[in-house]
mmCIF file of C-alpha atoms in Angstrom:
data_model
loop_
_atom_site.group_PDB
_atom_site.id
_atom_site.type_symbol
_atom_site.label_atom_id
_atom_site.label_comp_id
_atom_site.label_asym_id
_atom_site.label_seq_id
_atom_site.Cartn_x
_atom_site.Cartn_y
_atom_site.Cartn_z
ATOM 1 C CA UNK A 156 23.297 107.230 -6.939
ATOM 2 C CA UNK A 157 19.984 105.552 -6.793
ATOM 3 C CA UNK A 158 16.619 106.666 -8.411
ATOM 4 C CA UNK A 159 14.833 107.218 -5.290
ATOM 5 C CA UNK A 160 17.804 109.788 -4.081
ATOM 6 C CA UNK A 161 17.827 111.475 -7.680
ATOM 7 C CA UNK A 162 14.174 111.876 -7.145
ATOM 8 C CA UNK A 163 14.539 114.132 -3.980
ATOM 9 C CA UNK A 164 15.907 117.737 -3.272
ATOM 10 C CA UNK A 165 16.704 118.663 -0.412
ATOM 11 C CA UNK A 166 15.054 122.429 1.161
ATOM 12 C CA UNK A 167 15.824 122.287 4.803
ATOM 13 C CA UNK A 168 16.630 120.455 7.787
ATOM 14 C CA UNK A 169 16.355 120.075 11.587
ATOM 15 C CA UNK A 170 19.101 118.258 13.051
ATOM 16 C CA UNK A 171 19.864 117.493 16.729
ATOM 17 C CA UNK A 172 23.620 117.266 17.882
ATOM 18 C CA UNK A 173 25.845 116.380 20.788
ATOM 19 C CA UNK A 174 27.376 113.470 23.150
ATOM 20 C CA UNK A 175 23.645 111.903 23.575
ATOM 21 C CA UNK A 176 23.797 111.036 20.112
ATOM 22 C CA UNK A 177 25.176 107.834 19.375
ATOM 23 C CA UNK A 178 25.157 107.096 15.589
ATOM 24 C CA UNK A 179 22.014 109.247 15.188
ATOM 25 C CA UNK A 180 20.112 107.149 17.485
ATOM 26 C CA UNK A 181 17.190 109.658 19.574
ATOM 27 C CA UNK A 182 14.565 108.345 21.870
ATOM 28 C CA UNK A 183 11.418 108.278 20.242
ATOM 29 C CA UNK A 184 9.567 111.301 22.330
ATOM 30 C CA UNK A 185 12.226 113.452 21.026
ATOM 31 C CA UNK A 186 12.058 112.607 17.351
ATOM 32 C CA UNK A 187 8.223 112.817 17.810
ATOM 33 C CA UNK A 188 8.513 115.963 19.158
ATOM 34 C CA UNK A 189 10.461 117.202 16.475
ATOM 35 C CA UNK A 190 8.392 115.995 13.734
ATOM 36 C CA UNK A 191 5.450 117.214 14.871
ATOM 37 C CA UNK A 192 6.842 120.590 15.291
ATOM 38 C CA UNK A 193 8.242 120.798 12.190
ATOM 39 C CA UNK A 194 4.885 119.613 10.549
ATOM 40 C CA UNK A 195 2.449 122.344 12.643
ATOM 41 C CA UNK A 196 5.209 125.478 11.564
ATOM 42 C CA UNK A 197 5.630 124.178 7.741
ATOM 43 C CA UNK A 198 1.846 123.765 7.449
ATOM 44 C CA UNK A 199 1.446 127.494 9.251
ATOM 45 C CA UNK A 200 3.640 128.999 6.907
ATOM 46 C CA UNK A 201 2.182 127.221 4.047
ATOM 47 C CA UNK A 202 -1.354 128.480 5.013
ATOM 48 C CA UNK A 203 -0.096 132.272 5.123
ATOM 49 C CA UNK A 204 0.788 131.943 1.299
ATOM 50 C CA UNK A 205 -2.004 130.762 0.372
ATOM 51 C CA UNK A 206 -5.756 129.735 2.875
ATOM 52 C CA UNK A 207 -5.744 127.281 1.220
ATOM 53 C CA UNK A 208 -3.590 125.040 2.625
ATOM 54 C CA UNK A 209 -5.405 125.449 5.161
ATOM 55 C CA UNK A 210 -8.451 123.801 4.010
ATOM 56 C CA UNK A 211 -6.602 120.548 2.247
ATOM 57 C CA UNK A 212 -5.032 117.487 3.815
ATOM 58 C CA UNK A 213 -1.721 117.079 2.850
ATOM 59 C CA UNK A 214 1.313 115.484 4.069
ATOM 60 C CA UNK A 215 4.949 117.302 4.820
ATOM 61 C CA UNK A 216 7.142 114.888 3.298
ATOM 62 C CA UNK A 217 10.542 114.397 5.712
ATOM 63 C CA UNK A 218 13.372 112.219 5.010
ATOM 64 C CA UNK A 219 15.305 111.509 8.631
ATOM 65 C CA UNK A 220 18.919 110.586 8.240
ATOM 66 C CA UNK A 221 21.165 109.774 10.911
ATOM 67 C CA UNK A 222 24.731 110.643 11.691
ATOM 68 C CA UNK A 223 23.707 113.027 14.336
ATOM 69 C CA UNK A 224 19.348 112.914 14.217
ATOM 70 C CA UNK A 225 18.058 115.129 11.302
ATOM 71 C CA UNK A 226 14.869 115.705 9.656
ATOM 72 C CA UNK A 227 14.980 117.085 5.946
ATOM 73 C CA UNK A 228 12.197 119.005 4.394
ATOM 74 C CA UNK A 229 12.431 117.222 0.188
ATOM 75 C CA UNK A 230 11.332 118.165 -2.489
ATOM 76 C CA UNK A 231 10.667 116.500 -6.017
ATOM 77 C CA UNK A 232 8.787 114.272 -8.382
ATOM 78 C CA UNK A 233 7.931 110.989 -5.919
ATOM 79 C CA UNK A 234 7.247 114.070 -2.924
ATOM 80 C CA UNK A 235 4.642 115.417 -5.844
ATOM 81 C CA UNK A 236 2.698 112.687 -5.843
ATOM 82 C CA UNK A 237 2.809 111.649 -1.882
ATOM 83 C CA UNK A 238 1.511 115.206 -1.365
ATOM 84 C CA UNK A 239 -1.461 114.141 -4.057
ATOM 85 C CA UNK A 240 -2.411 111.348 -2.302
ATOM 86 C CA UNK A 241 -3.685 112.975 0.833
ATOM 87 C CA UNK A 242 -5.858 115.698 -1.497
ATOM 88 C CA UNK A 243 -9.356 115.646 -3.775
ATOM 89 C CA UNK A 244 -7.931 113.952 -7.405
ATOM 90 C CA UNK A 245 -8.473 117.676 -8.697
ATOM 91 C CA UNK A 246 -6.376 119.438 -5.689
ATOM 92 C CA UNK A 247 -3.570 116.556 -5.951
ATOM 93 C CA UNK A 248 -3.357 117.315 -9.939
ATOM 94 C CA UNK A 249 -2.328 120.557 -9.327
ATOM 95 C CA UNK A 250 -0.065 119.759 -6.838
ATOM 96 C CA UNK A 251 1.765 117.355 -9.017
ATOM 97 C CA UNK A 252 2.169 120.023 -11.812
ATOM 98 C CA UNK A 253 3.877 121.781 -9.172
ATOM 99 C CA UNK A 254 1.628 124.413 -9.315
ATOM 100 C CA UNK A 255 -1.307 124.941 -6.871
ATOM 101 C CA UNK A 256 -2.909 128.635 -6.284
ATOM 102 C CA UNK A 257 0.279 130.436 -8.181
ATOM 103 C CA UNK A 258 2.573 128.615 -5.688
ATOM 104 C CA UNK A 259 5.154 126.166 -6.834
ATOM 105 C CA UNK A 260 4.845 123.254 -4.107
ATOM 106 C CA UNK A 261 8.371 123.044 -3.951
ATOM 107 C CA UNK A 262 9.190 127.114 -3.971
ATOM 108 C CA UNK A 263 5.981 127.266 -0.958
ATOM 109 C CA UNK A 264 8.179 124.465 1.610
ATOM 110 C CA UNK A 265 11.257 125.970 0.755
ATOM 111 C CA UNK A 266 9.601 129.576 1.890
ATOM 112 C CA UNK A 267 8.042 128.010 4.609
ATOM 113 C CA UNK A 268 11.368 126.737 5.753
ATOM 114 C CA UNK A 269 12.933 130.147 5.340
ATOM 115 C CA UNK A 270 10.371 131.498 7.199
ATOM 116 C CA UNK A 271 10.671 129.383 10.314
ATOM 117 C CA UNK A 272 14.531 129.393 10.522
ATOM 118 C CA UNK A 273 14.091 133.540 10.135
ATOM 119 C CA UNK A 274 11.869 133.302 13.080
ATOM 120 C CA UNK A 275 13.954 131.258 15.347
ATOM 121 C CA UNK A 276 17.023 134.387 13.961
ATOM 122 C CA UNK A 277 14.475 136.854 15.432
ATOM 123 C CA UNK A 278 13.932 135.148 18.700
ATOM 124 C CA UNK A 279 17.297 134.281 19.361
ATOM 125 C CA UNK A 280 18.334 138.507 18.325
ATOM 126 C CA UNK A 281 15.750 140.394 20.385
ATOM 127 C CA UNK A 282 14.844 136.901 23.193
ATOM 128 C CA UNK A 283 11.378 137.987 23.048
ATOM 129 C CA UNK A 284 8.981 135.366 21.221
ATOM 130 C CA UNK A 285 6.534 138.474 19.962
ATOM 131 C CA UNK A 286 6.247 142.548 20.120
ATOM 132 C CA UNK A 287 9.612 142.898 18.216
ATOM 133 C CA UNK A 288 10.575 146.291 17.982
ATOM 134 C CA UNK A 289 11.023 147.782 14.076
ATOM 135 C CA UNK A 290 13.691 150.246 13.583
ATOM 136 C CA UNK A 291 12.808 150.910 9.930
ATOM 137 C CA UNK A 292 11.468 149.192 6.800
ATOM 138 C CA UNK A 293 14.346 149.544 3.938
ATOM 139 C CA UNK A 294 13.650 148.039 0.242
ATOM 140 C CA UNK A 295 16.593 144.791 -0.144
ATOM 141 C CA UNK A 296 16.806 143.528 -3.350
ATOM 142 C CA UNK A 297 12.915 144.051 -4.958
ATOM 143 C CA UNK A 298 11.472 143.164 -1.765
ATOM 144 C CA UNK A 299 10.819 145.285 1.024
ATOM 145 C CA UNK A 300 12.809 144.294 4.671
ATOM 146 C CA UNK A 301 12.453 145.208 8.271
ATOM 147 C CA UNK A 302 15.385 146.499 10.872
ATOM 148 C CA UNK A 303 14.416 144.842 13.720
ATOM 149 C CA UNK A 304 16.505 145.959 16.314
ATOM 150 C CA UNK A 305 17.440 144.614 20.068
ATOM 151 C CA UNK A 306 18.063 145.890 23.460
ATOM 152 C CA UNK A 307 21.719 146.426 22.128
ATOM 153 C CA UNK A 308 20.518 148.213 19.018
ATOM 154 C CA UNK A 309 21.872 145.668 16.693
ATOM 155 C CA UNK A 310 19.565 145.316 13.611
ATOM 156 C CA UNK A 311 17.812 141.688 12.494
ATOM 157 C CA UNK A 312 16.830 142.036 8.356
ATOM 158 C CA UNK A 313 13.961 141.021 7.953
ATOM 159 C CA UNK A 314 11.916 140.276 5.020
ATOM 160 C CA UNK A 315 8.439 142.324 5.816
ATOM 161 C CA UNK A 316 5.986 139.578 4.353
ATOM 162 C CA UNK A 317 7.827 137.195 6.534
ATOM 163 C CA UNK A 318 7.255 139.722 9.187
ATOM 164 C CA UNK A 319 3.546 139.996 9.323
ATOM 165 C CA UNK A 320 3.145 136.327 9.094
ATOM 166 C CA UNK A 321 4.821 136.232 12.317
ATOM 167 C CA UNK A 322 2.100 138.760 13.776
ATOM 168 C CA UNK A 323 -0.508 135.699 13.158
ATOM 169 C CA UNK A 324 1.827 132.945 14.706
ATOM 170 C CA UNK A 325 0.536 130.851 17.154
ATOM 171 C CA UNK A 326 1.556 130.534 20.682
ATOM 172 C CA UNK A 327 4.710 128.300 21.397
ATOM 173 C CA UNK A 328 5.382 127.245 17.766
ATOM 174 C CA UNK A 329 8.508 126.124 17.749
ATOM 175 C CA UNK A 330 8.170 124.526 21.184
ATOM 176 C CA UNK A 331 8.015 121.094 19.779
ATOM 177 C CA UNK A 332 11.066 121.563 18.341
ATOM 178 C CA UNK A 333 13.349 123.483 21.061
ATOM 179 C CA UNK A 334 11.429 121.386 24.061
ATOM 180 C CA UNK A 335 14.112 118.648 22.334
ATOM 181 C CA UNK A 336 16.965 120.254 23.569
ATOM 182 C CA UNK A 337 19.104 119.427 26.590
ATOM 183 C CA UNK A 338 22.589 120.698 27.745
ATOM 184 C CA UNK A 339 24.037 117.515 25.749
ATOM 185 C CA UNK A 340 21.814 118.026 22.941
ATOM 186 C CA UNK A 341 22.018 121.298 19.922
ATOM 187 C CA UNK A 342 19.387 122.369 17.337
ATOM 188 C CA UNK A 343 20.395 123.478 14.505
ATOM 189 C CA UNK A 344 17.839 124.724 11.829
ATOM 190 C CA UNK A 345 19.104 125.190 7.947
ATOM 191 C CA UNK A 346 17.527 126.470 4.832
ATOM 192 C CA UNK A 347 19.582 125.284 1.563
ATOM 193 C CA UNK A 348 20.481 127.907 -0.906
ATOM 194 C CA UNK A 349 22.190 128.007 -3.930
ATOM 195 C CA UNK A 350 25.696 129.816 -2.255
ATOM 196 C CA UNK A 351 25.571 127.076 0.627
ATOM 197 C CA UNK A 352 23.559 126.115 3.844
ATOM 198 C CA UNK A 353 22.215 128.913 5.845
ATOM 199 C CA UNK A 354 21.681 127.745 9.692
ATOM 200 C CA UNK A 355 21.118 128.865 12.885
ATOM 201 C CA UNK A 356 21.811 127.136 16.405
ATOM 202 C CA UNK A 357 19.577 127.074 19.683
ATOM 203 C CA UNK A 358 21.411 125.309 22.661
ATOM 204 C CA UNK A 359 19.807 124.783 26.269
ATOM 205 C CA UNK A 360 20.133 128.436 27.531
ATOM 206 C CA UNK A 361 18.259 130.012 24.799
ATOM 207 C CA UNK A 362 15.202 127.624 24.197
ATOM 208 C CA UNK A 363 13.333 129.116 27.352
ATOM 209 C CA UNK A 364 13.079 131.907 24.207
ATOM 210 C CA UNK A 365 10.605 129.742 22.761
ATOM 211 C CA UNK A 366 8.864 129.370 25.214
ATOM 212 C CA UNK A 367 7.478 132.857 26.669
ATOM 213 C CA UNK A 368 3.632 133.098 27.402
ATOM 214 C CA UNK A 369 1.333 135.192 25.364
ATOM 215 C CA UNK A 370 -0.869 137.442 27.512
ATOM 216 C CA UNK A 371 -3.736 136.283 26.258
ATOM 217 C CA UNK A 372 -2.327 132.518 28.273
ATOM 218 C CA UNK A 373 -2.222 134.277 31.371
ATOM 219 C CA UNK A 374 -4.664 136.580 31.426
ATOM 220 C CA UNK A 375 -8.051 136.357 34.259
ATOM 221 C CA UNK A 376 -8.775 139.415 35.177
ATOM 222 C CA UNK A 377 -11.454 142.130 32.466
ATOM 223 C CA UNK A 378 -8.419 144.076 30.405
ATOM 224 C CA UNK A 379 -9.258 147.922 30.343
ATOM 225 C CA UNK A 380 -12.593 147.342 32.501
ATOM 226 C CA UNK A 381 -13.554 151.382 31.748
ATOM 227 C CA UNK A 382 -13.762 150.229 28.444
ATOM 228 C CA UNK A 383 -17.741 148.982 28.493
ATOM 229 C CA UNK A 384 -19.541 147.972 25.490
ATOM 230 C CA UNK A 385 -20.864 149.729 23.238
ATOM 231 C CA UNK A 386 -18.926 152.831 24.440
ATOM 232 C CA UNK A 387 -17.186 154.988 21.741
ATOM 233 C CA UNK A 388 -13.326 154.934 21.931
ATOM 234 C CA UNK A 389 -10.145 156.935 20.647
ATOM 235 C CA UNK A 390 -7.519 155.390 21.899
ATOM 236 C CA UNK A 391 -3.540 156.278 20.582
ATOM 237 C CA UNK A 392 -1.300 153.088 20.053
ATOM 238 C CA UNK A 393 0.704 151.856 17.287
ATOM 239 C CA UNK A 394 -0.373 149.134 14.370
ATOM 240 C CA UNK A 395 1.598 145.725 14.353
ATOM 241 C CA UNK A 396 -0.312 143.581 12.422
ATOM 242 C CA UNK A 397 -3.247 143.002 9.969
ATOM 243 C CA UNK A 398 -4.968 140.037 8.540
ATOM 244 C CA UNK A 399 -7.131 139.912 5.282
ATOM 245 C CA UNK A 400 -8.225 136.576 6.278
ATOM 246 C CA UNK A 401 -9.915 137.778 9.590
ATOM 247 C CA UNK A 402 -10.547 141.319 7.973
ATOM 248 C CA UNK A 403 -9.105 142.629 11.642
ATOM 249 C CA UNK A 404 -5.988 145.061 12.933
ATOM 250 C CA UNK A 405 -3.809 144.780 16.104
ATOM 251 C CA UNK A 406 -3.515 147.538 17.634
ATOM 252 C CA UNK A 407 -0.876 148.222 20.683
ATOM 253 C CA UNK A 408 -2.280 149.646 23.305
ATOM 254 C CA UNK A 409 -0.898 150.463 26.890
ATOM 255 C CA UNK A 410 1.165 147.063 26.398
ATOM 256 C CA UNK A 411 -1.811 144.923 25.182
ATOM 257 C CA UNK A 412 -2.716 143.944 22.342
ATOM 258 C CA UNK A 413 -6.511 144.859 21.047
ATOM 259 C CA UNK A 414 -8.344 143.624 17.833
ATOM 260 C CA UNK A 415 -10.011 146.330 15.854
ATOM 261 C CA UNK A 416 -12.522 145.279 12.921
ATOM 262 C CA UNK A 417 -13.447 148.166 10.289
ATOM 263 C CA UNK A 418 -17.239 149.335 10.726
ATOM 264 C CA UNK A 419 -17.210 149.336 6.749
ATOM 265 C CA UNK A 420 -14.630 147.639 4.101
ATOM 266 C CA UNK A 421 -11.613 145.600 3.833
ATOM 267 C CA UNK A 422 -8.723 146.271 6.404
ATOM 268 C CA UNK A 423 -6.480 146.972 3.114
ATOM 269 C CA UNK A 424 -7.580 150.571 3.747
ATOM 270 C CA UNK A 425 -5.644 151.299 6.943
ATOM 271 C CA UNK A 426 -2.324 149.475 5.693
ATOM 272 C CA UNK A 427 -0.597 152.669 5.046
ATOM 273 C CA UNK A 428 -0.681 152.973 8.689
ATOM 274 C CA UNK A 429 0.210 149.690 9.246
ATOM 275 C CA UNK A 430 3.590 150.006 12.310
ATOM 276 C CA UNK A 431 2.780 153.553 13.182
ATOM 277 C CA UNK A 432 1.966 155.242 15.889
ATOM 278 C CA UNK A 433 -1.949 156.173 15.287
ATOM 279 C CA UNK A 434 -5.285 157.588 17.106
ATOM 280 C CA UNK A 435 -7.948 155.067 16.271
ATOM 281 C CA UNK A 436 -11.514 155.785 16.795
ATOM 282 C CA UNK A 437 -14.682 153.445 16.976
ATOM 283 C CA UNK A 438 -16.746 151.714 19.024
ATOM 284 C CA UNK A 439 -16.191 149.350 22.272
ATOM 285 C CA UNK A 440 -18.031 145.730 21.732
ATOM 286 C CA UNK A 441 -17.358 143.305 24.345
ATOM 287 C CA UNK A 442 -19.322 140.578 22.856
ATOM 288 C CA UNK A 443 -17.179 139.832 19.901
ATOM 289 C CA UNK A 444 -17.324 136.267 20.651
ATOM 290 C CA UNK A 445 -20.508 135.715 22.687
ATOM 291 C CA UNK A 446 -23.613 137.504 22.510
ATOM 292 C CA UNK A 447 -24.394 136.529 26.360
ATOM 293 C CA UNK A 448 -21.081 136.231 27.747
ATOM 294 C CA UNK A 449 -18.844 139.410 27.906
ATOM 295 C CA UNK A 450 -15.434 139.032 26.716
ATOM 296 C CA UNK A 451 -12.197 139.947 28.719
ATOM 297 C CA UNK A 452 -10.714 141.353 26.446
ATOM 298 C CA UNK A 453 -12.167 144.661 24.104
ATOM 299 C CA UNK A 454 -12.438 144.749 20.460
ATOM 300 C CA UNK A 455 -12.804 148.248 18.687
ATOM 301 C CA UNK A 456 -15.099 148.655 16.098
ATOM 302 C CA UNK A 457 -12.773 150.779 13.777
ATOM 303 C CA UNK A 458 -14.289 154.588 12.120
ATOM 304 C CA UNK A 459 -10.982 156.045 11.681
ATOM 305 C CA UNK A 460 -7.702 155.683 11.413
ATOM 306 C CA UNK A 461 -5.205 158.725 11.706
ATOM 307 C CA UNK A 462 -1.674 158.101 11.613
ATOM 308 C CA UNK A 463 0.619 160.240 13.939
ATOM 309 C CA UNK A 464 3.650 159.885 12.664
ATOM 310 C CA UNK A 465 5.108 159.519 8.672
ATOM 311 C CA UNK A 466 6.470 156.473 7.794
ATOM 312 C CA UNK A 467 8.538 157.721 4.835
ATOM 313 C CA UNK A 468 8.434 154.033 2.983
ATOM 314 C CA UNK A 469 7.391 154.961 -0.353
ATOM 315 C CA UNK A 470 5.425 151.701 -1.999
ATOM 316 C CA UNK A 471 5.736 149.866 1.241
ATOM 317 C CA UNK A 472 2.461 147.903 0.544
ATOM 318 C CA UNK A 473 2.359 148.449 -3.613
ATOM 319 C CA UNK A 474 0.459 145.720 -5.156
#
């Protein structure tokens, strides 16, 4: 075994399969495609464990091997200091200790890459790309996981910080990635554990999944016109997301999605309510974004937040 293959550990692939591959050999668009994806959903994942990675340059080291076409997410001492090069000298010596904002480099990727291949589990269970609906939140071995179910009413575990990451994910993540995929062609995405290789397949039928339209893409016409600035608001809907970072709360309402902002404090306050059904009160602003230009879509000033329904999860958000 060489030195440069000791140096590496491998977290988790891509890999493409199928007649079109001879010997591993892909068409450059595709393998672009791929690598690009996998760089944009590994660097979003990496930003939700800690901001930030989202204000350093880095670089997402890959190995691709052939055989069929794969792309391997490594870890380990020479991917330490490739990751230090793109930083400040101070940011890249932490990252070579291996230990940058309480986050092991190597234990963030290999997250990261748990977190995307759960994703593309979720998709592929429910085939909707976002408003996933949670049967119940159960604790799973010291971490607390969500039942997602599907039309069938099978249930999806899945782990609930990975779940409200998802809330923030952009539109079409994985698209890069699936786009790749042809009738000749299979993705398969894997996470390396310590009992084996965990994977999951998308073939041609499924990667319209990936795919689906947010309503904010396709929306032109003023959402909830009656709803005029300034106005005060209680509207009923239920919680699915909340992000420290923007201090801001989704709130599902009428099958849309609107952002509420607290009048006063941190959004930590309503996260007891956080996936319930709840009456929230405030205040209609329709210039969230622009001052002289009204936006199309509300945001709700938050007051008040009353839960209508118990949730029953004892230390669902403890710490």
């Amino acid at each position: 075994m060489s030195v440069e293959t000791e140096q590496f550990e491998d977290l988790g692939f891509v890999k493409y399969t199928g007649e079109s591959l001879v010997n591993g050999v892909i068409d450059a668009g595709s393998a672009g495609s791929a690598l690009v994806g996998l760089d944009e959903a590994v660097r979003f994942f990496n930003s939700q464990q800690s901001p930030s990675f989202g204000d350093l340059q880095y670089d997402v080291p890959v190995q691709t091997r052939a055989g069929s076409w794969e792309a391997v997410l490594v870890a380990g001492a020479a991917v330490g200091g490739a990751f230090a090069l793109g930083y400040a000298k101070k940011a890249g010596e932490k990252l070579a200790k291996n230990d940058f904002k309480d986050i092991g480099l190597k234990d963030a990727l290999k997250k990261s890459m748990a977190a995307l291949q759960t994703l593309a589990k979720l998709i592929k269970h429910t085939r909707r790309a976002r408003g996933w609906d949670r049967a119940r939140i159960e604790p799973s071995l010291g971490q607390e996981t969500v039942l997602v179910a599907n039309e069938k009413g099978e249930e999806l575990p899945v782990p609930l910080e990975y779940f409200l990451w998802y809330q923030q994910v952009p539109p079409r993540l994985l698209t890069r990635m699936t786009s790749v995929v042809r009738a000749d062609r299979v993705l398969t995405i894997g996470v390396i554990k310590a009992a084996g290789t965990d994977e999951v397949t998308i073939v041609d039928e499924e990667k319209h999944l990936f795919d689906q339209l947010q309503e904010d893409e396709f929306e032109e016409d003023i959402l909830f016109p009656e709803l005029t600035h300034g106005a005060d608001a209680r509207l009923e809907g239920r919680l699915i997301r909340g992000s420290e970072a923007s201090n801001s709360i989704g709130l599902e309402y009428l099958g849309h999605v609107i952002n509420c902002v607290p009048a006063q404090g941190s959004v930590r306050q309503y996260k007891p309510a956080l996936f319930l059904r709840c009456k929230v009160e405030g205040r209609i602003t329709r210039h969230a974004k622009n001052r002289f230009v009204a936006d199309r879509r509300p945001t709700l000033i938050v007051d008040k937040v009353v839960p209508l329904e118990a949730d029953g999860q004892l230390g669902l958000f403890a710490g």
